[in-house]
Structure formats: C-alpha cells, structure tokens
Coordinates of C-alpha atoms in Angstrom, one line a residue:
M1 CA -99.5 -18.5 -116.2
L2 CA -96.2 -16.7 -116.7
G3 CA -93.4 -16.8 -114.1
C4 CA -89.8 -15.6 -113.9
V5 CA -87.4 -18.5 -113.2
I6 CA -83.7 -18.4 -112.7
H7 CA -81.8 -21.6 -113.8
G8 CA -78.3 -20.4 -113.1
Q9 CA -75.9 -17.6 -113.8
D10 CA -77.0 -15.5 -116.7
D11 CA -79.9 -17.9 -117.3
L12 CA -83.2 -16.1 -116.6
R13 CA -86.3 -17.4 -118.3
V14 CA -89.9 -16.3 -118.5
A15 CA -91.8 -19.6 -118.6
E16 CA -95.3 -21.0 -118.4
L17 CA -95.9 -22.3 -114.9
P18 CA -98.8 -24.4 -113.5
A19 CA -101.4 -22.4 -111.8
P20 CA -101.2 -23.0 -108.0
E21 CA -104.1 -24.0 -105.7
P22 CA -104.2 -22.8 -102.1
G23 CA -104.0 -25.6 -99.5
P24 CA -105.2 -25.5 -95.9
G25 CA -104.2 -22.2 -94.2
Q26 CA -103.1 -20.7 -97.5
A27 CA -104.1 -17.7 -99.7
L28 CA -104.0 -17.4 -103.5
V29 CA -102.9 -14.0 -104.6
A30 CA -102.9 -12.5 -108.2
V31 CA -99.6 -10.7 -108.3
R32 CA -99.7 -7.3 -109.9
Y33 CA -96.2 -5.8 -109.3
G34 CA -92.9 -7.4 -108.2
G35 CA -89.9 -5.3 -107.3
V36 CA -86.5 -6.4 -108.7
C37 CA -84.2 -6.6 -105.7
G38 CA -80.4 -6.6 -105.5
S39 CA -80.6 -10.3 -104.4
D40 CA -82.6 -11.1 -107.6
L41 CA -79.9 -9.4 -109.6
H42 CA -77.2 -11.4 -107.8
Y43 CA -78.9 -14.7 -108.6
W44 CA -79.1 -13.6 -112.2
R45 CA -75.5 -12.3 -112.6
H46 CA -73.6 -14.6 -110.2
G47 CA -75.8 -17.6 -109.6
G48 CA -76.1 -16.8 -105.9
V49 CA -76.2 -14.1 -103.3
G50 CA -73.7 -14.0 -100.5
D51 CA -73.2 -17.6 -99.3
F52 CA -76.5 -18.7 -100.8
R53 CA -76.0 -20.6 -104.1
L54 CA -78.5 -21.8 -106.7
R55 CA -78.8 -25.6 -106.7
E56 CA -82.0 -25.9 -108.7
P57 CA -84.3 -23.7 -110.9
M58 CA -86.1 -21.1 -108.7
V59 CA -88.9 -18.6 -109.2
L60 CA -87.4 -15.3 -108.2
G61 CA -89.0 -12.4 -106.3
H62 CA -90.0 -11.5 -102.8
E63 CA -91.2 -7.9 -103.2
V64 CA -94.8 -8.6 -104.4
V65 CA -98.2 -7.0 -104.2
G66 CA -101.5 -7.9 -105.7
T67 CA -105.1 -8.8 -105.0
V68 CA -106.6 -11.7 -103.1
V69 CA -108.1 -14.5 -105.3
G70 CA -109.3 -16.9 -102.6
Y71 CA -108.3 -19.2 -99.7
G72 CA -107.8 -22.8 -98.9
A73 CA -109.5 -24.7 -96.2
G74 CA -109.5 -23.1 -92.8
A75 CA -107.9 -19.9 -94.1
S76 CA -109.2 -16.4 -93.9
G77 CA -108.0 -12.8 -94.4
P78 CA -108.8 -9.8 -96.5
A79 CA -111.8 -10.3 -98.8
P80 CA -111.3 -11.6 -102.4
G81 CA -110.4 -8.7 -104.6
A82 CA -108.7 -6.8 -101.8
A83 CA -105.3 -5.2 -102.5
V84 CA -102.6 -6.7 -100.4
A85 CA -98.9 -6.8 -99.8
V86 CA -97.1 -10.1 -99.1
H87 CA -94.8 -10.4 -96.2
P88 CA -92.2 -12.8 -97.7
A89 CA -91.0 -14.5 -94.5
T90 CA -92.4 -17.5 -92.7
P91 CA -90.4 -18.0 -89.5
C92 CA -90.5 -21.3 -87.7
G93 CA -91.7 -19.8 -84.4
V94 CA -90.0 -22.3 -82.2
C95 CA -86.2 -21.8 -82.6
P96 CA -84.2 -19.8 -80.0
E97 CA -84.1 -16.8 -82.2
C98 CA -87.9 -16.8 -82.7
S99 CA -88.4 -17.3 -79.0
D100 CA -86.1 -14.3 -78.3
G101 CA -88.2 -12.0 -80.5
R102 CA -85.7 -12.1 -83.4
R103 CA -87.8 -13.8 -86.0
N104 CA -85.9 -12.1 -88.8
V105 CA -82.8 -14.3 -88.1
C106 CA -84.9 -17.5 -87.6
R107 CA -82.6 -20.5 -88.3
D108 CA -85.4 -22.4 -90.1
T109 CA -87.3 -19.6 -91.9
R110 CA -88.8 -19.8 -95.3
Y111 CA -88.4 -16.7 -97.5
L112 CA -89.9 -16.2 -100.9
G113 CA -87.4 -16.6 -103.7
S114 CA -84.4 -17.7 -101.6
A115 CA -81.8 -20.3 -102.1
A116 CA -80.8 -20.2 -98.4
R117 CA -82.3 -23.7 -98.0
F118 CA -82.7 -26.7 -100.2
P119 CA -85.1 -27.4 -101.8
H120 CA -85.2 -23.6 -102.5
V121 CA -88.2 -21.5 -101.5
Q122 CA -89.9 -20.6 -104.7
G123 CA -90.6 -16.9 -105.1
G124 CA -93.4 -14.5 -106.1
F125 CA -92.5 -13.5 -109.6
A126 CA -95.5 -15.3 -111.1
A127 CA -99.0 -14.3 -112.2
Q128 CA -100.4 -16.1 -109.1
V129 CA -98.7 -17.2 -105.9
V130 CA -99.8 -19.2 -102.9
V131 CA -98.7 -18.0 -99.4
P132 CA -99.7 -18.6 -95.8
C133 CA -102.7 -16.4 -95.1
E134 CA -100.8 -14.8 -92.2
Q135 CA -98.4 -13.2 -94.6
L136 CA -101.1 -11.0 -96.2
R137 CA -101.3 -7.4 -95.3
A138 CA -104.3 -5.3 -96.5
L139 CA -103.1 -2.0 -97.9
P140 CA -103.9 1.1 -95.8
D141 CA -106.4 3.6 -97.2
G142 CA -104.8 5.8 -99.9
L143 CA -101.9 3.4 -100.7
E144 CA -102.1 2.0 -104.3
L145 CA -100.4 -1.1 -105.4
R146 CA -97.5 0.5 -107.4
R147 CA -96.1 2.4 -104.4
A148 CA -96.9 -0.5 -102.0
A149 CA -94.4 -2.6 -104.0
L150 CA -91.7 -0.7 -102.0
A151 CA -92.9 -2.2 -98.7
E152 CA -90.4 -5.0 -98.5
P153 CA -87.2 -3.0 -99.2
L154 CA -88.5 -0.2 -97.0
S155 CA -88.9 -2.7 -94.2
V156 CA -85.3 -3.7 -94.7
A157 CA -84.3 -0.1 -94.4
L158 CA -86.4 0.5 -91.3
H159 CA -84.9 -2.6 -89.6
A160 CA -81.4 -1.3 -90.3
V161 CA -82.2 2.1 -88.8
R162 CA -83.7 0.3 -85.8
R163 CA -80.5 -1.7 -85.4
A164 CA -78.6 1.6 -85.3
G165 CA -80.4 2.7 -82.1
E166 CA -81.4 6.3 -81.5
V167 CA -80.9 8.4 -84.5
A168 CA -83.2 11.4 -83.7
G169 CA -81.2 14.6 -83.9
R170 CA -78.1 12.8 -85.1
H171 CA -76.0 12.9 -88.3
V172 CA -76.3 9.6 -90.2
L173 CA -74.0 8.5 -93.0
V174 CA -75.3 6.0 -95.7
T175 CA -72.8 4.4 -98.0
G176 CA -74.4 3.3 -101.2
A177 CA -77.3 5.0 -103.0
G178 CA -79.0 2.0 -104.5
P179 CA -82.7 1.4 -103.8
I180 CA -82.0 0.1 -100.3
G181 CA -79.6 2.9 -99.5
C182 CA -82.1 5.5 -100.7
L183 CA -84.8 3.9 -98.5
V184 CA -82.4 3.9 -95.6
V185 CA -82.3 7.7 -96.1
A186 CA -86.1 7.9 -96.0
A187 CA -86.2 5.6 -92.9
A188 CA -83.6 7.7 -91.1
K189 CA -85.4 10.9 -91.8
A190 CA -88.7 9.3 -90.6
A191 CA -86.9 8.4 -87.4
G192 CA -85.8 12.0 -86.8
A193 CA -82.3 12.2 -88.1
A194 CA -81.1 15.8 -88.2
R195 CA -78.8 15.2 -91.2
V196 CA -78.2 12.4 -93.6
T197 CA -75.1 12.2 -95.8
V198 CA -75.0 9.7 -98.7
T199 CA -72.0 8.5 -100.6
D200 CA -71.9 6.7 -104.0
L201 CA -69.8 6.5 -107.1
L202 CA -72.6 7.5 -109.5
P203 CA -74.0 11.0 -109.6
E204 CA -77.3 9.6 -111.0
A205 CA -77.7 7.4 -108.0
L206 CA -77.0 10.3 -105.6
E207 CA -79.8 12.2 -107.2
Y208 CA -82.2 9.5 -106.2
A209 CA -80.8 9.8 -102.6
R210 CA -81.7 13.5 -102.8
V211 CA -85.3 12.5 -103.7
A212 CA -85.4 10.3 -100.7
G213 CA -84.4 13.2 -98.4
A214 CA -80.6 13.2 -98.2
G215 CA -79.2 16.6 -97.3
T216 CA -75.6 16.0 -98.4
L217 CA -74.4 14.0 -101.4
V218 CA -70.8 12.9 -101.7
R219 CA -68.8 11.2 -104.5
A220 CA -67.2 8.2 -102.9
D221 CA -64.3 8.3 -105.3
D222 CA -63.5 12.0 -104.6
P223 CA -61.6 12.4 -101.3
G224 CA -61.6 16.2 -101.9
D225 CA -65.4 16.4 -102.1
P226 CA -66.4 19.2 -99.7
G227 CA -69.4 17.2 -98.6
W228 CA -67.3 14.7 -96.7
P229 CA -68.2 14.9 -93.0
C230 CA -65.4 14.9 -90.4
E231 CA -67.4 12.5 -88.4
V232 CA -70.9 11.2 -88.0
D233 CA -72.9 9.7 -85.2
V234 CA -74.2 6.6 -87.1
A235 CA -73.1 5.0 -90.3
I236 CA -75.1 2.5 -92.3
E237 CA -73.3 0.5 -95.0
A238 CA -75.7 -0.2 -97.8
S239 CA -73.4 -0.7 -100.8
G240 CA -72.3 -4.3 -100.0
V241 CA -68.6 -3.7 -100.7
A242 CA -65.8 -3.7 -98.2
A243 CA -64.7 -0.2 -99.2
G244 CA -68.1 1.0 -98.0
L245 CA -67.6 -0.6 -94.6
D246 CA -64.1 0.9 -94.4
T247 CA -65.6 4.3 -95.0
C248 CA -68.2 3.9 -92.3
L249 CA -65.5 2.8 -89.7
R250 CA -63.3 5.7 -90.6
R251 CA -66.0 8.4 -90.6
V252 CA -68.1 7.4 -87.5
R253 CA -67.2 9.1 -84.3
R254 CA -65.6 7.4 -81.3
G255 CA -68.2 5.2 -79.6
G256 CA -70.4 5.5 -82.7
V257 CA -72.5 2.8 -84.3
V258 CA -71.9 1.2 -87.7
V259 CA -74.6 -1.0 -89.2
Q260 CA -73.6 -3.5 -92.0
L261 CA -76.7 -3.8 -94.1
G262 CA -75.3 -4.5 -97.6
M263 CA -74.6 -8.2 -98.3
L264 CA -70.8 -8.5 -98.7
P265 CA -69.3 -10.9 -101.3
P266 CA -69.0 -14.6 -100.1
G267 CA -65.9 -15.5 -98.1
H268 CA -63.7 -13.2 -96.1
S269 CA -63.8 -9.4 -96.3
A270 CA -61.0 -7.3 -95.0
F271 CA -62.0 -4.3 -92.9
A272 CA -60.3 -1.8 -90.5
G273 CA -60.9 -4.0 -87.4
N274 CA -58.4 -2.1 -85.2
L275 CA -60.7 0.9 -85.4
V276 CA -63.5 -1.1 -83.8
V277 CA -61.2 -1.7 -80.8
S278 CA -59.3 1.6 -80.5
R279 CA -62.4 3.8 -81.0
E280 CA -64.9 1.4 -79.4
I281 CA -67.1 1.4 -82.4
E282 CA -70.2 -0.8 -82.2
L283 CA -70.4 -2.8 -85.4
R284 CA -73.9 -4.4 -85.9
G285 CA -75.4 -6.5 -88.6
A286 CA -78.9 -6.0 -90.1
F287 CA -80.7 -8.8 -91.9
R288 CA -84.2 -8.6 -93.4
F289 CA -86.9 -7.5 -91.0
D290 CA -90.0 -8.6 -89.1
G291 CA -92.7 -6.2 -87.7
E292 CA -91.3 -3.3 -89.7
F293 CA -93.4 -4.5 -92.7
D294 CA -96.5 -2.9 -91.2
Q295 CA -94.7 0.3 -90.4
A296 CA -93.4 0.4 -93.9
L297 CA -97.0 0.2 -95.3
E298 CA -98.1 3.1 -93.1
L299 CA -95.1 5.3 -94.2
L300 CA -95.8 4.6 -97.8
A301 CA -99.5 5.5 -97.4
G302 CA -98.5 8.9 -96.1
E303 CA -95.7 10.0 -98.4
V304 CA -95.9 10.4 -102.1
A305 CA -92.2 11.2 -102.5
F306 CA -91.5 7.5 -102.6
D307 CA -93.0 7.4 -106.1
G308 CA -89.9 9.2 -107.3
L309 CA -87.8 6.1 -106.5
I310 CA -89.7 3.9 -108.9
S311 CA -87.7 4.3 -112.2
A312 CA -89.7 2.0 -114.5
V313 CA -92.5 -0.5 -114.7
V314 CA -91.8 -3.3 -117.2
S315 CA -93.9 -6.2 -118.4
V316 CA -92.9 -9.6 -117.0
R317 CA -92.6 -10.7 -120.7
E318 CA -89.6 -8.4 -120.9
A319 CA -88.1 -9.6 -117.6
E320 CA -84.5 -9.8 -118.8
S321 CA -84.7 -6.2 -120.1
A322 CA -86.1 -5.2 -116.7
F323 CA -83.2 -6.9 -114.9
A324 CA -80.7 -5.2 -117.1
L325 CA -82.2 -1.9 -116.4
A326 CA -82.3 -2.5 -112.7
A327 CA -78.6 -3.5 -112.8
D328 CA -77.7 -0.2 -114.4
R329 CA -77.7 2.2 -111.5
S330 CA -76.9 5.1 -113.9
R331 CA -80.4 4.6 -115.4
S332 CA -82.6 3.3 -112.5
C333 CA -83.4 3.1 -108.9
K334 CA -86.3 0.6 -108.3
V335 CA -87.7 -1.3 -111.3
L336 CA -91.0 -3.1 -111.0
L337 CA -92.2 -6.1 -113.1
D338 CA -95.9 -5.8 -114.1
F339 CA -97.8 -9.1 -114.2
A340 CA -101.1 -7.7 -115.4
V341 CA -100.4 -9.0 -118.9
A342 CA -99.8 -12.6 -117.7
P343 CA -102.9 -14.8 -117.9

C-alpha cells in the first residue's frame, strides 16, 4: 500500500508500506482522505514543528477519515464499511493532566504523525491505518467523508475558542487566515460571537476567512486599513508568528483575553509582556483538543459552507505537489490527499 513518509527536511517520499494488521483492541481503517496540516508542512520544510524534531522516518498525517475494514481481538465499533473519522490522540489516562480532565496536554500521549516522542508515532497518511478502536467516530447522518476531513482542525479551533471563555455577543480578533484561523472564525461564530475581525498579509487568505464567516478583513501590513478595530474583547493568535501575538496584545481591551494557538518558532519569542501586566491581559495557550472532536463532527454535518475551505483534493501519488500547494496560501486553504487510488 502507498504511504506518505517524511525522512527529513525537504525529503518527502511516497513509498510502498507493509499492510498493517489490527491487534487486540485495534481497528483497521481504509483511509480515504487526509488533510495536509501546518505541522505536516513544518516537518517537510523544516524537519520539525516547534520543539519537536524528526529523528527517524515518519508517516505523516493526523487529519484522516475513511471506512472501517475490520477489528482485532476484543475490539468493536462501527460496522465494517462504515464511514468514520479518526480521533488522532491516545492519552495515557493516568497522568495528573488526564486526571484533571485536561487530556489534550497529557504528558504521555500518543498522537498520529507526531515527533513529540521517540520512537515517533507513525501517522495516518497511508492507504490503511491501525488505531485503537476507541478513536473511531462514526459520521453523523448527512456528513460525507470529504467534509469530515476537516474535523481535526475544526476541533483545534473549537478548543481555542473554548479556552477564550465566553465569546457570545463579543468582538473577536483572529490573527492569521490560514486553515486553522479560518476555522477559528467559524468556531467563534458558532459560539455566538457578535463580530469577528481577521488579519492576514494575503488578500487571498482573507477571502477564505470571509467564507468562514468573518465580518471584517484587515491587511496586517497596512496600519492605515480602516478595518483595524480600536480594541476587541478576545484575540486568538493563529498565525504562529510573534508579530501576530504582538498585535493581539495591543488590540485586546484592558482585562481582555488573548489565546496563543499558532505554534511559535522554537526557542524564545519576544512579545509585549508589559502589556500583560499593565492592562491585566489574560494570556492563555491552546493545544490540540479532546472532546471537541465530537462537537466538530456535528457542526460539519449541519453546515455546507465548510466545503468552501477545501481548496483541492490531490492523489497521494502527487503528495509533494499537494504539499507545495498547501504551503502556498495565495492559492489554497485546506488541501486533502486522496488515498482512493492507493491499493
């Protein structure tokens, strides 16, 4: 079967992989679509994401959907042939964070396609993948696989909005109109935000934010843009650059909340820390998600506008071209790999 393996910086290979067999408690899934995530692009372009560096070849991918093939001993779930989404995380369930209900920051979690631990956790960009059966989610009625591939990044966005606290009736600023930023827009609107302003350097990216429901679009490199708000109630940084965090801290009101969602470059990042003190700004991190995955599937089932965020579907055989397209935000928002051609 074909799989998409990263060997190092700029070394992405589509290779024949051995077909997996499900063990006890596991499910075998035939993958149909896999969404190319910003972290996948970081592994490809930089050999790592944040402080997580590649130390061995790794199958990429954690945004995967497909159909159930079968189960190993003692495992059960949706019937073979059922359409499913795969929750990519396997928390340990016993660490202090899991015990405190914060499984998304489990210190010993396994996450598909992640170099956070060694040996790395192999990902889901393969024609077939084996996962714990508890990670399968049957798709709600009316949700087809193509749109369901957005469930994982939408879950990230929903968690970030949850971390922001109450947003109903409030003005939310989102810095960065990449796929995650656009889905944060949708999540904020679903949570009742009265107004969402989005900033980005690229007009093409801002148009995707409009599709997601943003009311005001601002060029981040134009201080004279009339769309700039004087202040907002909540700011969510989704660009992963220090300048975006600086914008959030300077635009949020006194006593407001800033959520850092974008993964900043490794090492130290300078930011306007004195504003956190003098204006009593609450600066919060948001990392991955947990139960939001089920909420994401329900939202996707009820809203066809999400289809407009899927820019292209590309055969896994052309994975490098798909990655190049996904990395060019002037031409794409979310790019999906299609594994239907992979025997």
